[in-house]
mmCIF file of C-alpha atoms in Angstrom:
data_model
loop_
_atom_site.group_PDB
_atom_site.id
_atom_site.type_symbol
_atom_site.label_atom_id
_atom_site.label_comp_id
_atom_site.label_asym_id
_atom_site.label_seq_id
_atom_site.Cartn_x
_atom_site.Cartn_y
_atom_site.Cartn_z
ATOM 1 C CA MET I 1 12.192 -14.009 -15.639
ATOM 2 C CA SER I 2 10.645 -11.481 -13.189
ATOM 3 C CA VAL I 3 8.857 -8.535 -14.656
ATOM 4 C CA VAL I 4 10.513 -6.477 -11.775
ATOM 5 C CA ALA I 5 13.627 -7.381 -9.919
ATOM 6 C CA ALA I 6 15.327 -5.275 -7.543
ATOM 7 C CA SER I 7 18.222 -5.793 -5.720
ATOM 8 C CA SER I 8 19.676 -3.679 -2.714
ATOM 9 C CA LEU I 9 17.791 -0.649 -3.705
ATOM 10 C CA THR I 10 18.791 2.445 -1.461
ATOM 11 C CA LYS I 11 17.870 6.101 -1.679
ATOM 12 C CA ARG I 12 19.510 8.855 0.853
ATOM 13 C CA PHE I 13 18.585 12.061 0.492
ATOM 14 C CA GLY I 14 21.766 13.929 2.543
ATOM 15 C CA ASP I 15 22.083 11.779 5.754
ATOM 16 C CA PHE I 16 18.468 10.471 5.798
ATOM 17 C CA THR I 17 18.269 7.030 4.516
ATOM 18 C CA ALA I 18 14.261 6.984 3.056
ATOM 19 C CA VAL I 19 15.091 3.646 1.311
ATOM 20 C CA ASP I 20 17.480 1.116 2.734
ATOM 21 C CA GLN I 21 18.888 -2.225 0.898
ATOM 22 C CA VAL I 22 15.677 -3.481 -0.517
ATOM 23 C CA ASP I 23 15.045 -6.532 -2.795
ATOM 24 C CA LEU I 24 11.837 -6.902 -4.534
ATOM 25 C CA SER I 25 10.723 -9.051 -7.311
ATOM 26 C CA VAL I 26 7.190 -9.288 -9.599
ATOM 27 C CA GLY I 27 6.190 -11.858 -11.600
ATOM 28 C CA ALA I 28 3.673 -11.695 -14.826
ATOM 29 C CA GLY I 29 0.079 -12.361 -13.082
ATOM 30 C CA GLU I 30 1.091 -11.658 -9.501
ATOM 31 C CA ILE I 31 0.033 -8.700 -7.510
ATOM 32 C CA VAL I 32 2.259 -7.940 -4.700
ATOM 33 C CA GLY I 33 1.631 -5.587 -2.225
ATOM 34 C CA VAL I 34 3.979 -3.313 -0.659
ATOM 35 C CA LEU I 35 3.003 -2.589 2.914
ATOM 36 C CA GLY I 36 3.636 0.232 5.173
ATOM 37 C CA ALA I 37 2.567 3.314 6.938
ATOM 38 C CA ASN I 38 2.724 6.749 5.502
ATOM 39 C CA GLY I 39 6.751 7.249 5.536
ATOM 40 C CA ALA I 40 7.698 3.855 5.765
ATOM 41 C CA GLY I 41 9.530 4.560 2.177
ATOM 42 C CA LYS I 42 6.769 2.748 -0.176
ATOM 43 C CA THR I 43 6.317 5.991 -2.836
ATOM 44 C CA THR I 44 10.258 6.496 -2.842
ATOM 45 C CA LEU I 45 10.863 2.841 -3.455
ATOM 46 C CA MET I 46 7.983 3.403 -6.494
ATOM 47 C CA ARG I 47 10.070 5.840 -8.185
ATOM 48 C CA MET I 48 13.223 4.048 -7.852
ATOM 49 C CA ILE I 49 11.482 0.901 -9.908
ATOM 50 C CA LEU I 50 9.766 3.032 -12.460
ATOM 51 C CA GLY I 51 13.209 4.740 -13.301
ATOM 52 C CA LEU I 52 11.639 8.750 -11.926
ATOM 53 C CA LEU I 53 14.592 8.541 -9.203
ATOM 54 C CA ARG I 54 17.896 8.011 -9.452
ATOM 55 C CA PRO I 55 19.062 5.112 -6.698
ATOM 56 C CA SER I 56 21.817 6.149 -4.173
ATOM 57 C CA GLY I 57 22.888 2.210 -4.355
ATOM 58 C CA GLY I 58 21.322 -0.758 -5.847
ATOM 59 C CA SER I 59 19.965 -1.907 -9.113
ATOM 60 C CA VAL I 60 16.421 -2.407 -10.893
ATOM 61 C CA LEU I 61 15.450 -4.462 -13.693
ATOM 62 C CA LEU I 62 12.112 -3.931 -15.546
ATOM 63 C CA PHE I 63 11.582 -6.803 -18.358
ATOM 64 C CA GLY I 64 15.251 -7.968 -18.078
ATOM 65 C CA GLU I 65 16.735 -3.940 -18.619
ATOM 66 C CA PRO I 66 17.281 -1.411 -16.756
ATOM 67 C CA PRO I 67 14.221 1.449 -16.551
ATOM 68 C CA SER I 68 14.000 3.497 -20.073
ATOM 69 C CA ARG I 69 11.789 4.937 -22.407
ATOM 70 C CA ARG I 70 11.305 1.697 -23.598
ATOM 71 C CA THR I 71 10.344 -0.168 -20.455
ATOM 72 C CA ARG I 72 7.907 2.929 -19.802
ATOM 73 C CA LEU I 73 5.850 2.063 -22.977
ATOM 74 C CA ARG I 74 4.938 -0.836 -21.206
ATOM 75 C CA ILE I 75 3.835 0.015 -17.943
ATOM 76 C CA GLY I 76 0.729 1.773 -16.377
ATOM 77 C CA TYR I 77 1.621 3.810 -13.511
ATOM 78 C CA VAL I 78 -1.460 5.904 -11.383
ATOM 79 C CA ALA I 79 0.636 7.981 -8.945
ATOM 80 C CA GLN I 80 -0.529 9.171 -5.698
ATOM 81 C CA GLY I 81 -1.693 12.128 -7.300
ATOM 82 C CA LEU I 82 -3.319 10.739 -10.101
ATOM 83 C CA GLY I 83 -1.534 12.459 -12.524
ATOM 84 C CA LEU I 84 -4.438 14.287 -14.367
ATOM 85 C CA TYR I 85 -5.051 17.118 -15.516
ATOM 86 C CA LYS I 86 -7.493 18.963 -12.911
ATOM 87 C CA ASP I 87 -8.606 21.736 -15.987
ATOM 88 C CA LEU I 88 -9.372 19.383 -18.479
ATOM 89 C CA THR I 89 -12.381 16.821 -18.875
ATOM 90 C CA ALA I 90 -11.911 13.135 -18.144
ATOM 91 C CA ALA I 91 -12.711 12.396 -22.040
ATOM 92 C CA GLU I 92 -9.597 14.855 -22.562
ATOM 93 C CA ASN I 93 -7.374 13.254 -19.848
ATOM 94 C CA LEU I 94 -7.690 9.892 -21.639
ATOM 95 C CA ALA I 95 -7.228 11.545 -25.124
ATOM 96 C CA PHE I 96 -3.871 13.025 -23.728
ATOM 97 C CA ALA I 97 -2.707 9.630 -22.230
ATOM 98 C CA ALA I 98 -3.836 7.599 -25.282
ATOM 99 C CA ALA I 99 -1.954 10.107 -27.560
ATOM 100 C CA ALA I 100 1.463 9.450 -25.651
ATOM 101 C CA PHE I 101 1.416 5.806 -26.055
ATOM 102 C CA GLY I 102 -0.214 5.917 -30.050
ATOM 103 C CA VAL I 103 -3.704 3.722 -29.119
ATOM 104 C CA ARG I 104 -7.122 5.056 -29.155
ATOM 105 C CA PRO I 105 -8.856 6.372 -25.671
ATOM 106 C CA LEU I 106 -11.128 3.816 -23.583
ATOM 107 C CA PRO I 107 -14.596 5.211 -22.758
ATOM 108 C CA VAL I 108 -15.383 8.064 -19.967
ATOM 109 C CA PRO I 109 -15.885 5.909 -16.705
ATOM 110 C CA ALA I 110 -19.611 6.286 -15.753
ATOM 111 C CA GLY I 111 -19.619 9.530 -13.712
ATOM 112 C CA ALA I 112 -16.806 11.538 -15.609
ATOM 113 C CA GLU I 113 -18.777 12.200 -18.791
ATOM 114 C CA SER I 114 -19.329 15.755 -17.949
ATOM 115 C CA GLY I 115 -17.062 18.398 -16.261
ATOM 116 C CA ARG I 116 -13.329 19.244 -15.522
ATOM 117 C CA VAL I 117 -11.792 16.308 -13.566
ATOM 118 C CA GLY I 118 -10.624 18.422 -10.791
ATOM 119 C CA GLU I 119 -14.662 19.128 -10.047
ATOM 120 C CA LEU I 120 -15.104 15.445 -10.017
ATOM 121 C CA PRO I 121 -15.429 13.266 -6.499
ATOM 122 C CA LEU I 122 -12.006 11.748 -5.939
ATOM 123 C CA GLY I 123 -13.336 8.152 -6.207
ATOM 124 C CA VAL I 124 -14.368 9.334 -10.372
ATOM 125 C CA GLN I 125 -11.274 10.902 -10.509
ATOM 126 C CA ARG I 126 -9.261 7.551 -9.345
ATOM 127 C CA GLN I 127 -11.491 5.671 -11.954
ATOM 128 C CA VAL I 128 -10.355 8.047 -14.669
ATOM 129 C CA ALA I 129 -6.891 7.718 -13.829
ATOM 130 C CA PHE I 130 -6.668 3.921 -13.872
ATOM 131 C CA ALA I 131 -8.524 3.723 -17.135
ATOM 132 C CA ALA I 132 -5.916 6.070 -18.529
ATOM 133 C CA ALA I 133 -2.810 3.759 -17.227
ATOM 134 C CA LEU I 134 -5.157 0.603 -18.726
ATOM 135 C CA GLN I 135 -5.585 2.449 -22.465
ATOM 136 C CA HIS I 136 -1.795 0.957 -23.796
ATOM 137 C CA LYS I 137 -2.666 -2.871 -22.216
ATOM 138 C CA PRO I 138 0.375 -2.118 -19.963
ATOM 139 C CA GLU I 139 2.348 -5.540 -19.151
ATOM 140 C CA LEU I 140 3.140 -4.116 -15.464
ATOM 141 C CA LEU I 141 0.816 -1.776 -13.469
ATOM 142 C CA VAL I 142 2.411 0.246 -10.773
ATOM 143 C CA LEU I 143 -0.440 1.452 -8.264
ATOM 144 C CA ASP I 144 0.723 3.834 -4.950
ATOM 145 C CA GLU I 145 -1.836 3.975 -2.945
ATOM 146 C CA PRO I 146 -4.417 3.412 -5.707
ATOM 147 C CA SER I 147 -7.685 3.763 -3.371
ATOM 148 C CA SER I 148 -6.416 6.280 -0.913
ATOM 149 C CA GLY I 149 -9.835 8.718 -0.002
ATOM 150 C CA VAL I 150 -11.984 6.286 -1.785
ATOM 151 C CA ALA I 151 -14.966 5.178 -0.334
ATOM 152 C CA PRO I 152 -15.343 1.313 0.569
ATOM 153 C CA LEU I 153 -17.604 0.430 -2.283
ATOM 154 C CA ALA I 154 -15.242 2.366 -4.806
ATOM 155 C CA ARG I 155 -12.202 0.778 -3.718
ATOM 156 C CA ALA I 156 -13.898 -2.585 -3.559
ATOM 157 C CA HIS I 157 -14.879 -1.827 -7.684
ATOM 158 C CA LEU I 158 -11.010 -0.933 -8.339
ATOM 159 C CA TRP I 159 -10.016 -3.812 -6.785
ATOM 160 C CA ASP I 160 -12.114 -6.237 -8.756
ATOM 161 C CA GLN I 161 -10.295 -4.546 -11.957
ATOM 162 C CA ILE I 162 -6.977 -5.078 -10.294
ATOM 163 C CA ARG I 163 -7.255 -8.357 -10.133
ATOM 164 C CA GLU I 164 -8.720 -8.742 -13.775
ATOM 165 C CA GLN I 165 -5.855 -7.536 -15.129
ATOM 166 C CA ALA I 166 -3.680 -9.834 -12.975
ATOM 167 C CA ALA I 167 -5.875 -12.701 -14.392
ATOM 168 C CA SER I 168 -4.775 -11.556 -17.867
ATOM 169 C CA GLY I 169 -0.991 -11.762 -17.239
ATOM 170 C CA THR I 170 -0.296 -8.325 -15.998
ATOM 171 C CA ALA I 171 2.460 -7.788 -13.267
ATOM 172 C CA VAL I 172 0.922 -5.886 -10.746
ATOM 173 C CA LEU I 173 2.667 -3.628 -7.576
ATOM 174 C CA VAL I 174 0.650 -1.841 -5.344
ATOM 175 C CA THR I 175 1.370 -0.184 -2.303
ATOM 176 C CA THR I 176 -1.032 0.228 0.473
ATOM 177 C CA HIS I 177 -1.571 0.885 4.129
ATOM 178 C CA TYR I 178 -5.134 -0.630 4.032
ATOM 179 C CA MET I 179 -5.059 -3.928 5.693
ATOM 180 C CA ASP I 180 -7.905 -5.328 3.840
ATOM 181 C CA GLU I 181 -6.193 -4.230 0.379
ATOM 182 C CA ALA I 182 -2.798 -5.694 1.552
ATOM 183 C CA ARG I 183 -4.693 -9.200 1.987
ATOM 184 C CA GLN I 184 -5.585 -9.113 -1.588
ATOM 185 C CA ALA I 185 -2.200 -9.209 -2.657
ATOM 186 C CA ASP I 186 -0.403 -12.567 -3.922
ATOM 187 C CA ARG I 187 2.431 -11.662 -1.599
ATOM 188 C CA LEU I 188 3.272 -9.035 0.562
ATOM 189 C CA ALA I 189 6.570 -6.659 1.553
ATOM 190 C CA LEU I 190 6.312 -4.476 4.692
ATOM 191 C CA MET I 191 7.931 -1.738 4.753
ATOM 192 C CA ALA I 192 9.063 0.094 8.033
ATOM 193 C CA ARG I 193 11.747 2.788 8.595
ATOM 194 C CA GLY I 194 13.066 2.726 4.777
ATOM 195 C CA GLY I 195 13.548 -1.103 5.062
ATOM 196 C CA VAL I 196 11.793 -4.342 4.435
ATOM 197 C CA VAL I 197 10.672 -6.144 7.888
ATOM 198 C CA GLY I 198 8.755 -8.789 6.581
ATOM 199 C CA ARG I 199 8.067 -10.405 3.507
ATOM 200 C CA GLY I 200 5.619 -13.519 2.084
ATOM 201 C CA THR I 201 2.245 -14.198 3.037
ATOM 202 C CA GLU I 202 0.392 -12.429 5.526
ATOM 203 C CA ALA I 203 0.926 -15.638 7.798
ATOM 204 C CA ASP I 204 4.166 -14.922 7.334
ATOM 205 C CA ILE I 205 4.684 -11.197 8.630
ATOM 206 C CA VAL I 206 2.669 -11.878 11.321
ATOM 207 C CA GLY I 207 4.730 -14.949 12.294
ATOM 208 C CA ASP I 208 4.913 -15.799 16.215
ATOM 209 C CA ALA I 209 3.831 -12.137 17.089
ATOM 210 C CA ARG I 210 1.413 -11.773 20.030
ATOM 211 C CA ALA I 211 -1.078 -9.269 21.336
ATOM 212 C CA VAL I 212 -3.058 -9.123 24.720
ATOM 213 C CA VAL I 213 -7.064 -9.441 24.900
ATOM 214 C CA ILE I 214 -8.221 -7.786 27.878
ATOM 215 C CA ASP I 215 -11.998 -8.239 28.829
ATOM 216 C CA THR I 216 -13.422 -5.497 30.935
ATOM 217 C CA ASP I 217 -16.761 -3.979 31.957
ATOM 218 C CA ASP I 218 -14.691 -0.534 32.304
ATOM 219 C CA TRP I 219 -13.040 0.577 29.239
ATOM 220 C CA SER I 220 -11.967 4.084 29.718
ATOM 221 C CA ALA I 221 -10.283 3.155 33.217
ATOM 222 C CA ALA I 222 -8.429 0.342 31.194
ATOM 223 C CA PHE I 223 -7.267 2.717 28.530
ATOM 224 C CA ALA I 224 -6.187 5.118 31.034
ATOM 225 C CA ALA I 225 -4.446 2.858 33.143
ATOM 226 C CA LEU I 226 -2.579 1.269 30.049
ATOM 227 C CA GLU I 227 -1.570 4.451 28.554
ATOM 228 C CA ALA I 228 -0.137 5.683 31.582
ATOM 229 C CA ALA I 229 1.754 2.810 31.459
ATOM 230 C CA GLY I 230 3.159 3.412 27.998
ATOM 231 C CA GLN I 231 0.712 0.260 26.764
ATOM 232 C CA PRO I 232 -1.698 1.886 24.449
ATOM 233 C CA ALA I 233 -4.784 -0.537 23.582
ATOM 234 C CA THR I 234 -6.864 -0.351 20.672
ATOM 235 C CA LEU I 235 -10.649 -1.240 20.807
ATOM 236 C CA ALA I 236 -11.362 -4.732 18.830
ATOM 237 C CA GLY I 237 -15.524 -5.306 19.226
ATOM 238 C CA ARG I 238 -16.082 -5.206 22.817
ATOM 239 C CA ARG I 239 -12.474 -6.580 23.748
ATOM 240 C CA LEU I 240 -9.244 -4.201 24.432
ATOM 241 C CA ARG I 241 -6.179 -5.268 22.385
ATOM 242 C CA VAL I 242 -2.334 -4.619 23.319
ATOM 243 C CA PRO I 243 0.282 -5.576 20.385
ATOM 244 C CA GLY I 244 3.216 -7.330 21.992
ATOM 245 C CA ALA I 245 2.598 -7.054 25.243
ATOM 246 C CA ASP I 246 2.591 -10.111 28.145
ATOM 247 C CA PRO I 247 -0.472 -11.097 29.537
ATOM 248 C CA GLY I 248 1.136 -11.260 33.237
ATOM 249 C CA GLN I 249 2.389 -7.973 32.488
ATOM 250 C CA ILE I 250 -1.144 -6.058 31.674
ATOM 251 C CA ALA I 251 -2.877 -8.059 34.554
ATOM 252 C CA ARG I 252 -0.782 -6.150 36.955
ATOM 253 C CA ILE I 253 -1.343 -2.438 35.516
ATOM 254 C CA LEU I 254 -4.814 -3.086 35.267
ATOM 255 C CA SER I 255 -4.810 -4.549 39.077
ATOM 256 C CA VAL I 256 -2.567 -1.591 40.052
ATOM 257 C CA ALA I 257 -4.952 0.739 39.134
ATOM 258 C CA ASP I 258 -8.009 -1.228 40.546
ATOM 259 C CA VAL I 259 -9.446 -2.064 37.098
ATOM 260 C CA GLY I 260 -11.361 -5.508 37.097
ATOM 261 C CA ALA I 261 -10.442 -7.289 33.974
ATOM 262 C CA SER I 262 -8.997 -10.502 32.400
ATOM 263 C CA THR I 263 -5.925 -10.837 30.177
ATOM 264 C CA THR I 264 -5.166 -13.578 27.597
ATOM 265 C CA GLY I 265 -2.384 -13.835 25.043
ATOM 266 C CA THR I 266 -3.670 -14.599 21.539
ATOM 267 C CA ALA I 267 -1.751 -14.269 17.680
ATOM 268 C CA ALA I 268 -1.458 -10.831 16.693
ATOM 269 C CA THR I 269 -3.309 -9.699 13.712
ATOM 270 C CA LEU I 270 -1.454 -8.086 10.240
ATOM 271 C CA GLU I 271 -2.342 -4.786 11.635
ATOM 272 C CA GLU I 272 -0.549 -5.333 14.873
ATOM 273 C CA ALA I 273 2.272 -6.964 13.387
ATOM 274 C CA MET I 274 2.814 -3.710 11.247
ATOM 275 C CA VAL I 275 2.665 -1.345 14.542
ATOM 276 C CA LEU I 276 5.178 -3.526 15.774
ATOM 277 C CA ALA I 277 7.372 -3.429 13.123
ATOM 278 C CA GLU I 278 7.430 0.543 13.144
ATOM 279 C CA GLU I 279 8.439 0.211 16.654
ATOM 280 C CA PRO I 280 12.256 1.552 17.005
ATOM 281 C CA GLU I 281 14.901 -0.959 17.543
#
């Protein structure tokens, strides 16, 4: 039995469809990442799965039953806004959350021993929120952009903890727009425009998506020519890359602009596959 089983989940706000016919499952001990840009529908999907938002269509089961207060007791949740009381200390926040679940509070994370939570660095605040979510030993951990705005070292430490939870049998559902975090999930669901446009491993999502690699000594001229032609490029090391483009077309654009360059087709990266998925159909 899946810990999370969502089927055709849909959420409409008036004429706007925020989430459109999404299927998603998470098993015990599995890390499933929901990847997508801001506005893709990730947070709305999480809130429906948790039972915080009523779906316009579809269904979701947690531990084999609809979301309820009973299922909530088995879930650890860290929202984007962290859910902490900023005018309380870390110890007071942990004590409050522990009392709600009838358990003993965990020790205060390092660096959060004194002062109000609102005065702590964001990375430390996230450590406090994560500790609060783990106090009752949840069977499902739902993390909505858990490391947004956090320094790389703190993000790495947080992901060490996430993997530890999964290794102990906890199901983990996490949303992110960081590619390095997405690669740490066992499975991915790529969202764009409210729907799932790719799922599986990184290789599954990239599929046959392609990009053009450009070698040139005049980056600025190449950037300008491509931008003017509606083919914006990104810099990767000492090369430019254009996702979803044809090498011959890119070569012609640069030639007309009198930019000396060589162009080669190659497999797209996960980042580029995400960009291509967000483009209007």
